[in-house]
Tab-separated table of C-alpha atoms in Angstrom:
chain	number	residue	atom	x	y	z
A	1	UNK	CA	164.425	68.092	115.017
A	2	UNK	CA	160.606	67.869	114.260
A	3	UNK	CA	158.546	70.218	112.919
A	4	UNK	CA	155.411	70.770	111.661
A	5	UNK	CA	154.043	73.621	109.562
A	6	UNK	CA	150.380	74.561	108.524
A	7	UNK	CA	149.688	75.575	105.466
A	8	UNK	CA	146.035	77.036	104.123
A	9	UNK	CA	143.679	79.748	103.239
A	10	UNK	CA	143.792	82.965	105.486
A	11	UNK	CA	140.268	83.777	104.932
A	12	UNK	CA	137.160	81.876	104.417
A	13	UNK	CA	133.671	83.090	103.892
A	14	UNK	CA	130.815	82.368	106.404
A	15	UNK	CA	129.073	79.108	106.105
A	16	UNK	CA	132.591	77.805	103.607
A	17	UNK	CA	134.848	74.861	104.880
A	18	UNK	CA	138.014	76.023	106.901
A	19	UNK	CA	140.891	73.345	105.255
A	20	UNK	CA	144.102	73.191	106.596
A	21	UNK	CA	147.122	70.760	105.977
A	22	UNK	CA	149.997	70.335	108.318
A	23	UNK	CA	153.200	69.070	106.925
A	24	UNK	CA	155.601	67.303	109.326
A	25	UNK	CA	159.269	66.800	108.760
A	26	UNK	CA	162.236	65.549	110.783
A	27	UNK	CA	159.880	62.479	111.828
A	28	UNK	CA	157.083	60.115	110.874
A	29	UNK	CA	153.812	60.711	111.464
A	30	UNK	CA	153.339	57.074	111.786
A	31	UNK	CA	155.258	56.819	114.871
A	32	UNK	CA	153.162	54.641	117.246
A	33	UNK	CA	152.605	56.638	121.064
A	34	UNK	CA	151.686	59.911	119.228
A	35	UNK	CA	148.492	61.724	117.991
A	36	UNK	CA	148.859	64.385	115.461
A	37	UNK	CA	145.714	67.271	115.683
A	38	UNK	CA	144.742	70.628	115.672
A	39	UNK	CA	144.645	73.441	118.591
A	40	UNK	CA	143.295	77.110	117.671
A	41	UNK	CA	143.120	80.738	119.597
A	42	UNK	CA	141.061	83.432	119.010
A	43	UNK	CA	143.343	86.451	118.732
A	44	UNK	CA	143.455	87.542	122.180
A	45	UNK	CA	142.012	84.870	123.849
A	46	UNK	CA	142.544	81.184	125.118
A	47	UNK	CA	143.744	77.844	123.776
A	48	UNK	CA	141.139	75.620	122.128
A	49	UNK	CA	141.336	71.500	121.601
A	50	UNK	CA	140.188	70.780	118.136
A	51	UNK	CA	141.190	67.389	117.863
A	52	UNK	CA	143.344	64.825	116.973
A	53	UNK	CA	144.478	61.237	115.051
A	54	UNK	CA	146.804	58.403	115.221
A	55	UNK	CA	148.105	57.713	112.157
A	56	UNK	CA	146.344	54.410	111.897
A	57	UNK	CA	143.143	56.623	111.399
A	58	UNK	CA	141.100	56.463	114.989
A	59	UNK	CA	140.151	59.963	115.307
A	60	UNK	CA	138.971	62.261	118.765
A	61	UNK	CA	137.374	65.456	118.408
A	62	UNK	CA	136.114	67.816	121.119
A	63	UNK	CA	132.420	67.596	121.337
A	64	UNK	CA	131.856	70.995	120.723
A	65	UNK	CA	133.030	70.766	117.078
A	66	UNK	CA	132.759	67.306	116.609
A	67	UNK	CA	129.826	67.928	114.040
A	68	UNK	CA	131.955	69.883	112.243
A	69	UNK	CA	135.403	68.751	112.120
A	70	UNK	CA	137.658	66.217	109.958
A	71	UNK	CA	140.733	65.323	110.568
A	72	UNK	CA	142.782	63.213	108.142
A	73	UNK	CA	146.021	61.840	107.751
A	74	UNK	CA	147.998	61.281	104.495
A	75	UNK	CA	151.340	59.052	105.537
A	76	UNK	CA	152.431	59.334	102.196
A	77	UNK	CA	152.954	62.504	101.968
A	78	UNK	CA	153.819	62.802	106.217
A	79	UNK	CA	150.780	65.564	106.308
A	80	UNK	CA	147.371	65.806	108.068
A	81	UNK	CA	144.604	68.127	107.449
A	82	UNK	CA	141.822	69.574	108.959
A	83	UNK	CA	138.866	70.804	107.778
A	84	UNK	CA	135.874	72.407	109.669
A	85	UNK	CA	132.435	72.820	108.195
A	86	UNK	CA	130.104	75.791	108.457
A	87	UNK	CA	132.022	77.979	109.725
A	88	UNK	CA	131.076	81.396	111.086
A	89	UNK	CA	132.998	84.600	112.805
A	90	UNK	CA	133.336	82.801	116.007
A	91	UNK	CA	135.996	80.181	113.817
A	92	UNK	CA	138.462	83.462	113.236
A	93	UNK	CA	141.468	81.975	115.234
A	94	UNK	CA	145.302	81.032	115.007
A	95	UNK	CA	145.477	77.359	114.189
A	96	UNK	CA	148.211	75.935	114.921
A	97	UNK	CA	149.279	71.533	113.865
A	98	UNK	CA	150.245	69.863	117.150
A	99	UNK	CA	151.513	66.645	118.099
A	100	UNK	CA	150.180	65.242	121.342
A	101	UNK	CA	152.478	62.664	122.989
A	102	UNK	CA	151.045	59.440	124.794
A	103	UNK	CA	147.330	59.443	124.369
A	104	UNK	CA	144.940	61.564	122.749
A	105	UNK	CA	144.691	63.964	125.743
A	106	UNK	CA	148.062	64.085	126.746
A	107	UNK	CA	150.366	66.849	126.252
A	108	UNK	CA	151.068	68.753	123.498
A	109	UNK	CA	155.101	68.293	123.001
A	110	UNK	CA	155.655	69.734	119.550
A	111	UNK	CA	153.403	72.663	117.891
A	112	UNK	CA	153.336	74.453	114.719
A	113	UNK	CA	153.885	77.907	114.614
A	114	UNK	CA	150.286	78.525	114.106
A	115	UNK	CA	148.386	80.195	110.782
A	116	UNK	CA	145.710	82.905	111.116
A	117	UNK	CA	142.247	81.884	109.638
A	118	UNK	CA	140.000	85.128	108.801
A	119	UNK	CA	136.143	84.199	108.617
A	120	UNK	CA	134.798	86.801	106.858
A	121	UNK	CA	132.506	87.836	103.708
B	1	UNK	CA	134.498	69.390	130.904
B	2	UNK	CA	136.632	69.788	133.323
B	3	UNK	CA	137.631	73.730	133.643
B	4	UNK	CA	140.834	75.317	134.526
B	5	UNK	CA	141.236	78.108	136.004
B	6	UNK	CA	144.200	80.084	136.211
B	7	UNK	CA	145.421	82.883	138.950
B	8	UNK	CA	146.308	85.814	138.750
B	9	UNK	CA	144.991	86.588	135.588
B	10	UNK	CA	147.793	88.990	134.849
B	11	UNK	CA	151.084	90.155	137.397
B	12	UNK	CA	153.922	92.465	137.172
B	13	UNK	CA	157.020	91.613	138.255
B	14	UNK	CA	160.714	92.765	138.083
B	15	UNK	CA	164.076	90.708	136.869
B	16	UNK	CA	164.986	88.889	139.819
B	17	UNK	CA	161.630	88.005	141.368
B	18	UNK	CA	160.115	84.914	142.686
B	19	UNK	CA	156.875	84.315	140.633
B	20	UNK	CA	154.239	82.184	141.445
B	21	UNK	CA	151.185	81.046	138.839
B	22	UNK	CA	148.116	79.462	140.250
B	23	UNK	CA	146.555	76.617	138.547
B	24	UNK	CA	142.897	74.916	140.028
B	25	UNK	CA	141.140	72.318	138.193
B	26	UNK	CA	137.394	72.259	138.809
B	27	UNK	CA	137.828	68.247	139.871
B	28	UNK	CA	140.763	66.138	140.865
B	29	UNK	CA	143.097	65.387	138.121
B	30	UNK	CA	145.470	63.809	139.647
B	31	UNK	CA	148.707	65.016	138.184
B	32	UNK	CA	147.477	65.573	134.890
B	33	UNK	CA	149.102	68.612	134.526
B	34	UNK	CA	151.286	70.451	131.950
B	35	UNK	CA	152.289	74.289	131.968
B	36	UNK	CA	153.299	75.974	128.769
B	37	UNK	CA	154.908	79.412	127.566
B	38	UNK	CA	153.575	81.481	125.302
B	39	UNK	CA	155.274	84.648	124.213
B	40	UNK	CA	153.964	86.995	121.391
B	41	UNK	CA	153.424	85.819	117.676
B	42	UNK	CA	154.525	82.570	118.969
B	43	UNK	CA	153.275	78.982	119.512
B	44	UNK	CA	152.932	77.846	123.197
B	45	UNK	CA	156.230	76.070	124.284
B	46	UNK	CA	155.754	72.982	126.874
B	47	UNK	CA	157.719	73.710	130.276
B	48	UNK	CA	156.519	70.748	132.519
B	49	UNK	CA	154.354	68.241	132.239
B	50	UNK	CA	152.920	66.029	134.680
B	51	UNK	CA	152.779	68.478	137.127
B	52	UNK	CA	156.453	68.592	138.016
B	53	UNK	CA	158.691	67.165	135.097
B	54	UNK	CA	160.707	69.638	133.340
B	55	UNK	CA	160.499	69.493	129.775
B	56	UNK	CA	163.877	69.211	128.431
B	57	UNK	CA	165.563	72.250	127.657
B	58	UNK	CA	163.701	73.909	129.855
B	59	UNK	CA	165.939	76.111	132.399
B	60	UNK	CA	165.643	74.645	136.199
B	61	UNK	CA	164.347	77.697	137.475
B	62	UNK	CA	160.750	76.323	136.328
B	63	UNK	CA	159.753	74.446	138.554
B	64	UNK	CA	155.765	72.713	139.001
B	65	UNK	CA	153.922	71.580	142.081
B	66	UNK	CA	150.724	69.855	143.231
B	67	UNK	CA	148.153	67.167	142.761
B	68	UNK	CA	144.280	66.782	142.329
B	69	UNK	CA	143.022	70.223	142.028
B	70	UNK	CA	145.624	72.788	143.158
B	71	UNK	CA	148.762	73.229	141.160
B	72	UNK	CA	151.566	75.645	141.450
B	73	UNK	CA	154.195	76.531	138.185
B	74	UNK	CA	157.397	78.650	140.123
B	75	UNK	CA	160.039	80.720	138.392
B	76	UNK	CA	162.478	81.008	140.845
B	77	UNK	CA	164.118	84.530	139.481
B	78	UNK	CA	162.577	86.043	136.630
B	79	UNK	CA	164.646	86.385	133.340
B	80	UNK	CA	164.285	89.284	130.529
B	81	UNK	CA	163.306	86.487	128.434
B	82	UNK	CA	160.491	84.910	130.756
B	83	UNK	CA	158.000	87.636	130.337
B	84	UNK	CA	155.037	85.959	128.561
B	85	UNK	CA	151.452	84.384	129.368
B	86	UNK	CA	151.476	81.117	130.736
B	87	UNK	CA	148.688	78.182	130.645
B	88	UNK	CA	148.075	75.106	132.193
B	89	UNK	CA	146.469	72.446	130.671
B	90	UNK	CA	144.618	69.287	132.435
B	91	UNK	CA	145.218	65.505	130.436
B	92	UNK	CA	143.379	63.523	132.945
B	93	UNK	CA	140.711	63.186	130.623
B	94	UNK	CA	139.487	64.511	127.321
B	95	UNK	CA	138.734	66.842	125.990
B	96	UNK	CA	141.892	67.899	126.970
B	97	UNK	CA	141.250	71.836	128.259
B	98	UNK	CA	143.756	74.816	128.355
B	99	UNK	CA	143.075	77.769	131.367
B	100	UNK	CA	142.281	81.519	130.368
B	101	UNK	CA	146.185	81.963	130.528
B	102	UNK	CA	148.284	83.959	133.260
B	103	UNK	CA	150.518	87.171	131.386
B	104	UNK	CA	153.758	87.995	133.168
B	105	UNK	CA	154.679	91.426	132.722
B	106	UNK	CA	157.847	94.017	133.508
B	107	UNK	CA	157.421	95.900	136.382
């Protein structure tokens, strides 16, 4: 059974780097047909597209972070990692790993079971 | 972006009930469509996608609907266990975008 499980800081100060690595087991992350990314949620709120990779590198970000994100693989190790730049209050969310199955927008078939970042001084 | 939006934003119910969750998408999507589960503490589970395939392991009362901007997700008699918030999400084309989320609640 795959799984996938973030790992990470729980708090990070304003204007710091957010880093987060997701570690997958019970699979490979080089897999062809599947994109391995990030989803967050502000506590109480909605779901939030981050981004995503295949593991051959090519990488998709939403537009509204895209100046700010980095996503990484290492197949090594069967891990990716985000990280997200300059972040502020707005950034305190659940993050959970995901793996999206047939294209980079498709559904999201396996999650993580999410880590809470705190953005605060 | 294409936006989702979700309806009723929140609905009580009792064990036994027919619920129905509301899904509009603010262009066609075809049947870009996936529904997911999310109960407290917990990561969202995926309960159909493409509009109307179940998931496996997902019980048949779940059941999806629709095309191009109206969807439907049906539980066709409400378990103990089904009482969570519920999103849809649109992969027709990216970003991919989640709605505000529909909570189910005892009655």
């Amino acid at each position: 059974q795959l799984q996938l499980q973030e790992s990470g800081p729980g708090l990070v100060k304003p204007s710091e780097t957010l880093s987060l690595t997701c570690t997958v087991s019970g699979g490979s992350i080089s897999s062809s047909s599947y994109y391995w990314g990030w989803i967050r949620q502000p506590p109480g709120k909605g779901l939030e597209w981050i981004g995503n990779m295949y593991y051959s590198g090519s990488t998709y970000y939403n537009p509204s972070l895209k100046s700010r994100v980095t996503i990484s693989v290492d197949t090594s190790k069967n891990q990716f990692s985000l990280k997200l730049s300059s972040v502020t209050a707005a950034d305190t969310a659940v993050y959970y790993c995901a793996r999206q199955s047939g294209n980079y927008y498709s559904r999201v078939d396996y999650w993580g079971q999410g880590t809470l970042v705190t953005v605060s001084s | 972006d294409i936006q989702m939006t979700q309806s009723p934003s929140s609905l009580s119910a009792s064990v036994g009930d027919r619920v129905t969750i509301t899904c509009r998408a603010s262009q066609s999507i075809s049947r870009y469509l996936n529904w997911y589960q999310q109960k407290p503490g917990k990561a969202p589970k995926l309960l159909i996608y493409a509009a109307f395939n179940l998931q496996s392991g997902v019980p048949s009362r779940f059941s999806g609907s629709g095309s191009g901007t109206d969807f439907t997700l049906t539980i066709s008699s409400l378990q103990p266990e089904d009482f969570a918030t519920y999103y849809c999400q649109q992969s027709y084309s990216a970003p991919p975008t989640f709605g505000g989320g529909t909570k189910v609640e005892i009655k």
